[in-house]
CSV table of C-alpha atoms and ligand atoms in Angstrom, one decimal:
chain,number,residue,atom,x,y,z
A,8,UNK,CA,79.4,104.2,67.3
A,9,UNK,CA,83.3,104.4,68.6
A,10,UNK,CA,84.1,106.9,71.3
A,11,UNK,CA,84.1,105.9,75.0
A,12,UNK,CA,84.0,108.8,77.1
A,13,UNK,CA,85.6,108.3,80.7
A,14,UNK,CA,85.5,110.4,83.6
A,15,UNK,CA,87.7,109.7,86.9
A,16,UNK,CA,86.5,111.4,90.2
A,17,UNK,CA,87.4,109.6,92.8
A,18,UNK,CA,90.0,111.3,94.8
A,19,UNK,CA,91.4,115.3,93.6
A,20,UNK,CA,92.2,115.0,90.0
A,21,UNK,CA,89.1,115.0,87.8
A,22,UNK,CA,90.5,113.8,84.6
A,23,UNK,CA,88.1,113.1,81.1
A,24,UNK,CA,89.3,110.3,78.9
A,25,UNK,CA,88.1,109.2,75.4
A,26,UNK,CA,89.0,105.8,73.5
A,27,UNK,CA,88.6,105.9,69.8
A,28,UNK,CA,87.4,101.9,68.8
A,29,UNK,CA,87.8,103.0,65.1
A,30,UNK,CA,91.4,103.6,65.6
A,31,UNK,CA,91.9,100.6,68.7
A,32,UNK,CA,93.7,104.1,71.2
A,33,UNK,CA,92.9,107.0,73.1
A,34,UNK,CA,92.5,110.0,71.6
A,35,UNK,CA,92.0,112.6,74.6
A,36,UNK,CA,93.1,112.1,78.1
A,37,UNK,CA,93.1,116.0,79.9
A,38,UNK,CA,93.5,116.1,83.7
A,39,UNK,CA,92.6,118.9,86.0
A,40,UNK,CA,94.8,118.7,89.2
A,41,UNK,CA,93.9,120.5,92.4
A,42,UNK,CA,97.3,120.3,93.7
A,43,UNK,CA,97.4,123.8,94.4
A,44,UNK,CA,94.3,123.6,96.4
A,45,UNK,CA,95.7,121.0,98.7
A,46,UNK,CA,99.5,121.8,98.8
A,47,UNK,CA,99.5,124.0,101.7
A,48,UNK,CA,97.4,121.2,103.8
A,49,UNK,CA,100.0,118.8,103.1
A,50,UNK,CA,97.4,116.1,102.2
A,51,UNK,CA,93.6,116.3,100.1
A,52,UNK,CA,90.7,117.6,102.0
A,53,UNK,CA,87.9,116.0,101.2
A,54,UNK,CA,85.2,118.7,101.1
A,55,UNK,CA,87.7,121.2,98.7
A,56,UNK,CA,87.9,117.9,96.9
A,57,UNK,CA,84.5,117.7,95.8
A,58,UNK,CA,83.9,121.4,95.5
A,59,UNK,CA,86.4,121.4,92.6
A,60,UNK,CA,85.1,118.5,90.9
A,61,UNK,CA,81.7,120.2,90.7
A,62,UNK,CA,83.8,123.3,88.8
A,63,UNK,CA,86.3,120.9,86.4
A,64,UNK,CA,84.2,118.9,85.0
A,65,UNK,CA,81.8,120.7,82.9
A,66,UNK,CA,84.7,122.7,82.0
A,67,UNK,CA,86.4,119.7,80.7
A,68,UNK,CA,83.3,117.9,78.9
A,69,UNK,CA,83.3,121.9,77.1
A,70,UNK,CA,86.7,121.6,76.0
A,71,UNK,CA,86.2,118.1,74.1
A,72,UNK,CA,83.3,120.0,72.1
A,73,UNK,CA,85.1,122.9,71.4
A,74,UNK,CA,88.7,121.3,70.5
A,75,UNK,CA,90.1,121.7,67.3
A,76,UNK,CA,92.0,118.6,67.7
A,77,UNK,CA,89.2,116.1,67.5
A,78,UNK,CA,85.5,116.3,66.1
A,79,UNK,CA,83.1,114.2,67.9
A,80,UNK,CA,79.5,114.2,67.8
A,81,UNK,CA,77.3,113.1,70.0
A,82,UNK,CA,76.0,110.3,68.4
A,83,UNK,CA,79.2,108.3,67.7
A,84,UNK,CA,79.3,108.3,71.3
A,85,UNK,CA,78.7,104.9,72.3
A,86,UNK,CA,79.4,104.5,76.4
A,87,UNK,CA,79.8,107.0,79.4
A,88,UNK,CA,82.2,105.1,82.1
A,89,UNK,CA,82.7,107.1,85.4
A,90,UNK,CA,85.1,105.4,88.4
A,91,UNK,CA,82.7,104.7,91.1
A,92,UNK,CA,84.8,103.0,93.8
A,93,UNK,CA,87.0,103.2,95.6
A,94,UNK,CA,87.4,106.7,97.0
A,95,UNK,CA,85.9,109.8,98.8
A,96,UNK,CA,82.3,109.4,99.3
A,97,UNK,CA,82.1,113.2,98.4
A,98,UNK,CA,83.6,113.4,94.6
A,99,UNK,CA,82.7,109.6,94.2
A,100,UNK,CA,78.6,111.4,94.5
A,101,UNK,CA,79.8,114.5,92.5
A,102,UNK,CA,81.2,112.6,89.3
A,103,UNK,CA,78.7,109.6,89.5
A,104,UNK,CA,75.9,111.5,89.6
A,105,UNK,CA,77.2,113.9,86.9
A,106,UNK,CA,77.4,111.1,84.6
A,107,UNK,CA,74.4,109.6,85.2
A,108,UNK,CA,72.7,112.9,84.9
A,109,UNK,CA,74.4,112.7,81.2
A,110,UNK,CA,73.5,109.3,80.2
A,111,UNK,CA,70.4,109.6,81.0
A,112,UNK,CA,69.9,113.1,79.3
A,113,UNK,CA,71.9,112.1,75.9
A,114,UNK,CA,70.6,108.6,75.9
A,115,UNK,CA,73.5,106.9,76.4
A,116,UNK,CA,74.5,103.6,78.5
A,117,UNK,CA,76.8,104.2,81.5
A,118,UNK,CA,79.1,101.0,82.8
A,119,UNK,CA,80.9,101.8,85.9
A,120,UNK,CA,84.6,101.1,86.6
A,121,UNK,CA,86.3,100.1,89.5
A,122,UNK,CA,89.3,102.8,89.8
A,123,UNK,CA,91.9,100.1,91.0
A,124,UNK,CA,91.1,97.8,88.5
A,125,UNK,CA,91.8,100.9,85.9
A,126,UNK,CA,95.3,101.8,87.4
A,127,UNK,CA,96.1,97.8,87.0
A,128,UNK,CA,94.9,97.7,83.1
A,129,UNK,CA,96.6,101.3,82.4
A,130,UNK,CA,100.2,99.7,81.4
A,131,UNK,CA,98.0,97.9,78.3
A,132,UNK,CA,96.9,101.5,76.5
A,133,UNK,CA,100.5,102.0,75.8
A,134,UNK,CA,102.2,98.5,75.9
A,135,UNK,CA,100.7,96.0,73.6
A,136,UNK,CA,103.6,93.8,74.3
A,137,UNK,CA,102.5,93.6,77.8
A,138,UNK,CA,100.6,90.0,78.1
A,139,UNK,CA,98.8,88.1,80.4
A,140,UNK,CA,99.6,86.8,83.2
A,141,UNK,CA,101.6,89.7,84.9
A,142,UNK,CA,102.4,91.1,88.2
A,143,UNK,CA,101.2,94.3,89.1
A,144,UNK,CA,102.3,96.7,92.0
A,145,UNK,CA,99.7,99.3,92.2
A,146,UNK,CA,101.3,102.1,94.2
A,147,UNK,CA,99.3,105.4,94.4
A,148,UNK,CA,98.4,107.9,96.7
A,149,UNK,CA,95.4,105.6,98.6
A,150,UNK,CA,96.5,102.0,97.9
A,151,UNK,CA,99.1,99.5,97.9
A,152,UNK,CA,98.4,96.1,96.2
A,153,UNK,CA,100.2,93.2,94.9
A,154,UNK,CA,98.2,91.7,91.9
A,155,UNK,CA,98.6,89.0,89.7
A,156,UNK,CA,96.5,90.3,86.8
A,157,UNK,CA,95.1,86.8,85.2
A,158,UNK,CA,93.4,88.1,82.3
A,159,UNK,CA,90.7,91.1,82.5
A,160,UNK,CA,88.1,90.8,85.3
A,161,UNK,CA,90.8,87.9,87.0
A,162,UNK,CA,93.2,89.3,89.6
A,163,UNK,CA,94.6,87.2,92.1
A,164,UNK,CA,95.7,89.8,95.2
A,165,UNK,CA,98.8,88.8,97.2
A,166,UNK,CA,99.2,91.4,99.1
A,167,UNK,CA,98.1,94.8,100.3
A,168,UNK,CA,98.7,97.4,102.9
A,169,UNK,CA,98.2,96.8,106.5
A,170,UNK,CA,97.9,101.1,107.4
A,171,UNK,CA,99.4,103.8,104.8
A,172,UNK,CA,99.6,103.6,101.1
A,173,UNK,CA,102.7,104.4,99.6
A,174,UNK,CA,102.0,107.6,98.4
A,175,UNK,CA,100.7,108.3,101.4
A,176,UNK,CA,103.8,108.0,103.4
A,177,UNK,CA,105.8,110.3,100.9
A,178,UNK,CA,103.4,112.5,101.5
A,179,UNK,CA,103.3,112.5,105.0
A,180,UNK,CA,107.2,111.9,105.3
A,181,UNK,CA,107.6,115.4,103.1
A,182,UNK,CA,104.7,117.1,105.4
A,183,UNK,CA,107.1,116.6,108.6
A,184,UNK,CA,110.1,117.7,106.4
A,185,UNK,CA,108.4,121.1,105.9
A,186,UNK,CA,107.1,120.3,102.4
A,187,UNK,CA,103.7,120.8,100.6
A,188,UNK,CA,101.4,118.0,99.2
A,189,UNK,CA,102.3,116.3,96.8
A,190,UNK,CA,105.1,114.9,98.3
A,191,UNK,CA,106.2,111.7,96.2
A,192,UNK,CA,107.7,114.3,93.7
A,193,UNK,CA,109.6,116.8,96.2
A,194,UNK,CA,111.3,113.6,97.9
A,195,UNK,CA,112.3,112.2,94.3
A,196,UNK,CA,114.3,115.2,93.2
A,197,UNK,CA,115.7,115.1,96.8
A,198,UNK,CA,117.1,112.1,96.5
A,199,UNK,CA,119.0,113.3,93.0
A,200,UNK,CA,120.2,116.3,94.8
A,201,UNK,CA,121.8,113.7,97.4
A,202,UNK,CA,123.2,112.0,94.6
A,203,UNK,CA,124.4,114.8,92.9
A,204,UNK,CA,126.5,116.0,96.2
A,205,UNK,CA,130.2,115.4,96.0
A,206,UNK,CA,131.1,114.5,99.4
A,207,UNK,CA,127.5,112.7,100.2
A,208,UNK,CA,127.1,111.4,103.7
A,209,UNK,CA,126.0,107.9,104.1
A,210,UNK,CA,122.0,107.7,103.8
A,211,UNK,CA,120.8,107.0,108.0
A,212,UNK,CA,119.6,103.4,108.8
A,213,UNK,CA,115.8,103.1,107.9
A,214,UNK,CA,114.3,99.5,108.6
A,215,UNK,CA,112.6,98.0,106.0
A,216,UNK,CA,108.6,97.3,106.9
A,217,UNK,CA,107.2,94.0,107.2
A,218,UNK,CA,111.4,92.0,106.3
A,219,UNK,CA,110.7,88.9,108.2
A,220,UNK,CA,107.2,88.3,107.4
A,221,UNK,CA,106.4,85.3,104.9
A,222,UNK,CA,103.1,87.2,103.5
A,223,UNK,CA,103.1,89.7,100.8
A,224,UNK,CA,101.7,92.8,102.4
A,225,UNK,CA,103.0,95.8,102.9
A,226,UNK,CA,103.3,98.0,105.7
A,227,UNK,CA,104.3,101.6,105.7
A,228,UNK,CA,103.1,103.9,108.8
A,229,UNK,CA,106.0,102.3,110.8
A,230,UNK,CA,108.6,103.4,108.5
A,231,UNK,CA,107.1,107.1,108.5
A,232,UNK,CA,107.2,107.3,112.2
A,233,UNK,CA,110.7,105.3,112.1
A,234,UNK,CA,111.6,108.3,109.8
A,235,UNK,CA,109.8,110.9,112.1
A,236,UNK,CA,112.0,109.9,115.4
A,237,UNK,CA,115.2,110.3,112.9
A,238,UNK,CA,114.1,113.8,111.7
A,239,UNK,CA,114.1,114.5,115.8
A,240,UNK,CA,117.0,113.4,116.4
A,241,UNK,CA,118.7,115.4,113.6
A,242,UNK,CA,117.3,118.0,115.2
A,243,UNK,CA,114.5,119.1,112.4
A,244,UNK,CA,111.3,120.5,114.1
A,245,UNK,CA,107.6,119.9,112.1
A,246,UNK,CA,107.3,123.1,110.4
A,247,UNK,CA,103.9,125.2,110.3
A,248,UNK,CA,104.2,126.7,106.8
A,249,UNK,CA,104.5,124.2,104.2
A,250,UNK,CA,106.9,125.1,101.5
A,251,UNK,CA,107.6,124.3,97.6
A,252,UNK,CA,110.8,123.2,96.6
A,253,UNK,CA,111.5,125.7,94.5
A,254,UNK,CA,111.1,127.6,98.2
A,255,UNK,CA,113.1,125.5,99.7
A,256,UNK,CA,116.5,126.3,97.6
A,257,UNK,CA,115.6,129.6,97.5
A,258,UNK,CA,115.8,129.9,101.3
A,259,UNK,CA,118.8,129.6,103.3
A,260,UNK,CA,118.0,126.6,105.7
A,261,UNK,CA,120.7,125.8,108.3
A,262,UNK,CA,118.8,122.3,107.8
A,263,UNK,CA,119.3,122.1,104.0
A,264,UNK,CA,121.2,119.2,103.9
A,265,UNK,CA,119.7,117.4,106.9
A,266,UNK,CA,116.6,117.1,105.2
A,267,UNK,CA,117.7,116.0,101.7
A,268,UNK,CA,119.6,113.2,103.8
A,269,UNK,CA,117.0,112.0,105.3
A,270,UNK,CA,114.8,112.5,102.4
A,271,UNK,CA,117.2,110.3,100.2
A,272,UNK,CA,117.4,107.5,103.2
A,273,UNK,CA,113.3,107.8,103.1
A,274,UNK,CA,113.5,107.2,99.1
A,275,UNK,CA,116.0,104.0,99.0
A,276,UNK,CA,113.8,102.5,101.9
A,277,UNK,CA,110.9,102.9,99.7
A,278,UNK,CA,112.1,101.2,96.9
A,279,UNK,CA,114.2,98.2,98.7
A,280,UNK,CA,110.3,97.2,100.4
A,281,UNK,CA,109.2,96.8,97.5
A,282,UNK,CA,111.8,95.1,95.8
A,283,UNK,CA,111.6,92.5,99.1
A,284,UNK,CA,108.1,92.2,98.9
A,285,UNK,CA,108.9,91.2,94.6
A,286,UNK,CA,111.8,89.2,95.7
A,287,UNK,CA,109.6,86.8,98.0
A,288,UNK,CA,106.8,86.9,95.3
A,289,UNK,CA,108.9,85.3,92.9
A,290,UNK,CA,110.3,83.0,94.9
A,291,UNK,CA,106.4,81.4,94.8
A,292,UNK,CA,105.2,82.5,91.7
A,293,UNK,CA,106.5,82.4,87.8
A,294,UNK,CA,106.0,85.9,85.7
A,295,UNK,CA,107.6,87.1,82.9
A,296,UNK,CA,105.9,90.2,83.1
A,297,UNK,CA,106.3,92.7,85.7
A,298,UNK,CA,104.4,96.4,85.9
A,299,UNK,CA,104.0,99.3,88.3
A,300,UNK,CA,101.1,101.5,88.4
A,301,UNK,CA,99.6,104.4,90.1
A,302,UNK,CA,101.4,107.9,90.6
A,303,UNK,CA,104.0,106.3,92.9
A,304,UNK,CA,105.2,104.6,89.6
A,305,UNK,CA,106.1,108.2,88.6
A,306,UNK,CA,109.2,107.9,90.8
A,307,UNK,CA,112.2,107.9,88.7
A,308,UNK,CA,114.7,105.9,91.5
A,309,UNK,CA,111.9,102.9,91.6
A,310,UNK,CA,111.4,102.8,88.1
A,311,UNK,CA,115.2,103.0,86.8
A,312,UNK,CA,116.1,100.0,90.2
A,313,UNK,CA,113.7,97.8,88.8
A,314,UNK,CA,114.3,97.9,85.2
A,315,UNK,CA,117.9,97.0,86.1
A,316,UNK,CA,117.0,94.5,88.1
A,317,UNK,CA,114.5,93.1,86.0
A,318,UNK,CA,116.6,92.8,82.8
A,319,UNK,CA,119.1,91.4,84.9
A,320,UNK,CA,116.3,88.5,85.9
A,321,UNK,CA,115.4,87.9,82.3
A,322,UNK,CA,111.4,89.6,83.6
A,323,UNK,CA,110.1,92.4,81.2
A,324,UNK,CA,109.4,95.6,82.9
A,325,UNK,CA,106.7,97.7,81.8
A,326,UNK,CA,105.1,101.5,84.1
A,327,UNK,CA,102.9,103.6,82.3
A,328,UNK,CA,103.7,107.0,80.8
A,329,UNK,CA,103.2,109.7,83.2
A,330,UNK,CA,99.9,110.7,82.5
A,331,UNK,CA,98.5,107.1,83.1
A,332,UNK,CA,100.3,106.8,86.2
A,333,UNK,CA,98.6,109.6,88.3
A,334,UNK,CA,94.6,109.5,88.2
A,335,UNK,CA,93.5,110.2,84.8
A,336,UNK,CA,90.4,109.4,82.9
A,337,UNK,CA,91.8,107.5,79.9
A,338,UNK,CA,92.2,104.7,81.8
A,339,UNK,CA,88.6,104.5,83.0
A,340,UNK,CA,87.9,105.3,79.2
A,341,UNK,CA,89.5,101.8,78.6
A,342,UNK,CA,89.0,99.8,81.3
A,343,UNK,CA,84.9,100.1,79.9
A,344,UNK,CA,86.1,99.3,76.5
A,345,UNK,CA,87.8,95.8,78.0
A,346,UNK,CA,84.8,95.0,79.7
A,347,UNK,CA,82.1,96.2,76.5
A,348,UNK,CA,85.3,94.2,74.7
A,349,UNK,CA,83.7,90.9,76.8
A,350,UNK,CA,80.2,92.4,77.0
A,351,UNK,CA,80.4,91.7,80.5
A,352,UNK,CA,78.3,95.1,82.3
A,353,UNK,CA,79.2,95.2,86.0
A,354,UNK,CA,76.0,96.3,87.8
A,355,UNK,CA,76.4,100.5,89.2
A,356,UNK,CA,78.0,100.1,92.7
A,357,UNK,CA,79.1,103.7,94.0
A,358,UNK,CA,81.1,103.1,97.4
A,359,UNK,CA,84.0,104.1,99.1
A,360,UNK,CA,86.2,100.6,99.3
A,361,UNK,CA,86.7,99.0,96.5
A,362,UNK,CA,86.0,94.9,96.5
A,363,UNK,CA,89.7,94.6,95.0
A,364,UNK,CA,91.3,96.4,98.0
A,365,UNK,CA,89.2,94.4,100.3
A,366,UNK,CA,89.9,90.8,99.5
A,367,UNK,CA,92.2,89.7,102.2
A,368,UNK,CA,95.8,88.6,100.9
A,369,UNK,CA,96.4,85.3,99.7
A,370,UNK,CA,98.9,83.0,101.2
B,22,LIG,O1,97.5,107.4,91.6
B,22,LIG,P1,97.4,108.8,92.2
B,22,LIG,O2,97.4,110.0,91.3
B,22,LIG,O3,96.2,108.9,93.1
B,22,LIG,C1,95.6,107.9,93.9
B,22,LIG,O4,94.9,107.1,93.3
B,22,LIG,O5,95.9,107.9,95.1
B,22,LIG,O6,98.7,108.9,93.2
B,22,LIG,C2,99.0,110.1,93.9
B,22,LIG,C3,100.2,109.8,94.8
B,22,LIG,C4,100.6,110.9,95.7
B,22,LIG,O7,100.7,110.3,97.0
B,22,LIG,C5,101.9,111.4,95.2
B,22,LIG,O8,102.8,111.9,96.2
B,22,LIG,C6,102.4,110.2,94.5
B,22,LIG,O9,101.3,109.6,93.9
B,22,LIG,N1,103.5,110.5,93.5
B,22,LIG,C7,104.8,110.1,93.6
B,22,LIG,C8,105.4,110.7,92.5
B,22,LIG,N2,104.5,111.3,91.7
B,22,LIG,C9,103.3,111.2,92.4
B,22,LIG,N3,105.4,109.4,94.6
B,22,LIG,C10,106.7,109.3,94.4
B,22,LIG,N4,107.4,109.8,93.4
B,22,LIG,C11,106.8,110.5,92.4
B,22,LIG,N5,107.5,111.0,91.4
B,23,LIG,ZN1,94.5,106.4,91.7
């Protein structure tokens, strides 16, 4: 048997995954998004979130069946894997229990996965110069960690966030600037078009969360409020109707270039806390290995700052392709193989916190 099926449900994207052991990769990896359903609230809602879940995911166990890019049969299938913390209680229920209802109707064992530890392993699908020990800045919509990654099943947390994740402030920052969800990618391209600008104006004075503190946590609902007061006094009022960008430069705002300032301040202020929070960490500990993970590692700006400051350190910098960054089910499809790898079987444990975000920082 060689195909591990994996299926990722924890938050809005239900995503199936497949690793091949014959051929050591993954072979399928399709995402349904439910961006659209969420974009005009400016954030997920929960119950939508699980109601699509229930619709995508028979639709994408179909497709595997029916593709004409890879034949599997059922009986080469050797594991179902299914992320079962953390996340919303709601689509945590709908894909668990899906998948149970599968394993135990084809026969099949089921090994859950832990959906931050899957975001951590994701840079090793694609990198197999990637080696142990590394540091690991998971960055997505719900979490913000600081993780030395030992070996697999071995992660020693630093740090993590004290009230927003990272993605969640982009998201909320881009909400009060009139935009839809998601925002991480809206303030990225608004930050080139500041950039691109020939007589730019000088990005506004944004502190950076957490500077004096000797831990490695991180901290971001300050700097979203810091950014709110800003957007105040600029004159920019919250707006009721969330737009697209596209929107956006089709309309003539008076506040067009307000808001890409302030947009752009928001994005180097995002980048610069992390880059303290790596700066102090290597002050204490020795890497050579340096990766960022989750859909914040998407972002263009953070990813092209720190591999120039990186090579400049002599640290190897490694982020995942863009369809392991964002929640995707290859990565749960691999995280099982590293563990049936070890034949080390976590026991099921569906919850909404995830014993990796809860472990208090290290000092
Ligand atoms: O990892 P992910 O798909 O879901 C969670 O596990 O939370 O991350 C989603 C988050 C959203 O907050 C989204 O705005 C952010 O990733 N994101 C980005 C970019 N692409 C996605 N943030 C900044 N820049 C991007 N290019
Ligand atoms: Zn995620």
């Amino acid at each position: 048997m060689r195909y591990i099926l994996g299926l990722e449900s924890t938050c809005d994207d239900s995503g199936l995954g497949i690793f091949d052991k014959k051929e050591n990769k993954i072979i399928w990896n399709k995402i349904y998004s439910q961006n659209t359903q969420h974009k005009k609230f400016g954030g997920v809602v929960p119950e939508i979130a699980s109601r699509e879940h229930f619709k995508a995911i028979p639709n994408l166990l179909e497709e595997i069946f029916n593709s004409k890019e890879i034949k599997i049969s059922l009986e080469e299938i050797e594991l179902l894997a299914v992320s079962s913390r953390p996340g919303l209680m709601g689509s945590l229920l709908v894909g668990n229990s899906y998948m149970q209802s599968l394993a135990w109707s084809w026969g099949k064992k089921i090994l859950t996965v832990d959906h931050l530890e899957a975001h951590i392993l994701s840079p090793l699908i694609e990198h197999t110069n990637l080696t142990f020990p590394y540091l690991c800045f998971l960055l997505s919509g719900g979490h913000t960690l600081a993780v030395i990654v030992e070996k697999i099943g071995s992660y020693h947390v630093l740090g993590t966030t004290e009230d927003d994740a990272l993605g969640e402030s982009f998201d909320k920052v881009a909400k009060l600037l009139g935009f839809e969800y998601p925002g991480g990618p809206i303030i990225e391209k608004l930050y080139e078009c500041w950039e691109e600008q020939q007589k730019k104006e000088q990005l506004l004075p944004l502190p950076i969360p957490l500077k004096k503190r000797l831990d490695y946590n991180f901290s971001y609902s300050g700097l979203k409020t810091a950014t709110k007061r800003l957007a105040l006094q600029l004159g920019l009022k919250e707006k009721k109707n969330l737009i697209s960008l596209k929107e956006f430069f089709q309309k003539n705002d008076k506040n067009k270039d307000k808001i890409i300032l302030l947009a752009a301040s928001f994005q180097k202020i995002a980048y610069l806390s992390l880059l303290w929070n790596y700066k102090k960490i290597s002050k204490k500990y020795f890497f050579k290995n340096f990766a960022i993970v989750g859909g914040v590692a998407n972002n263009i700006f953070i990813r092209k700052n720190f591999q120039s400051f990186c090579s400049k350190q002599g640290v190897n910098f490694f982020y995942p392709s863009a369809k392991y960054c964002t929640d995707n089910g290859a990565m749960i499809a691999y995280t099982a193989y590293c563990y049936l790898k070890n034949k080390n079987f976590p026991q099921i444990n569906i919850t909404s916190k995830s014993p990796l975000a809860l472990i208090s920082n290290v000092k």
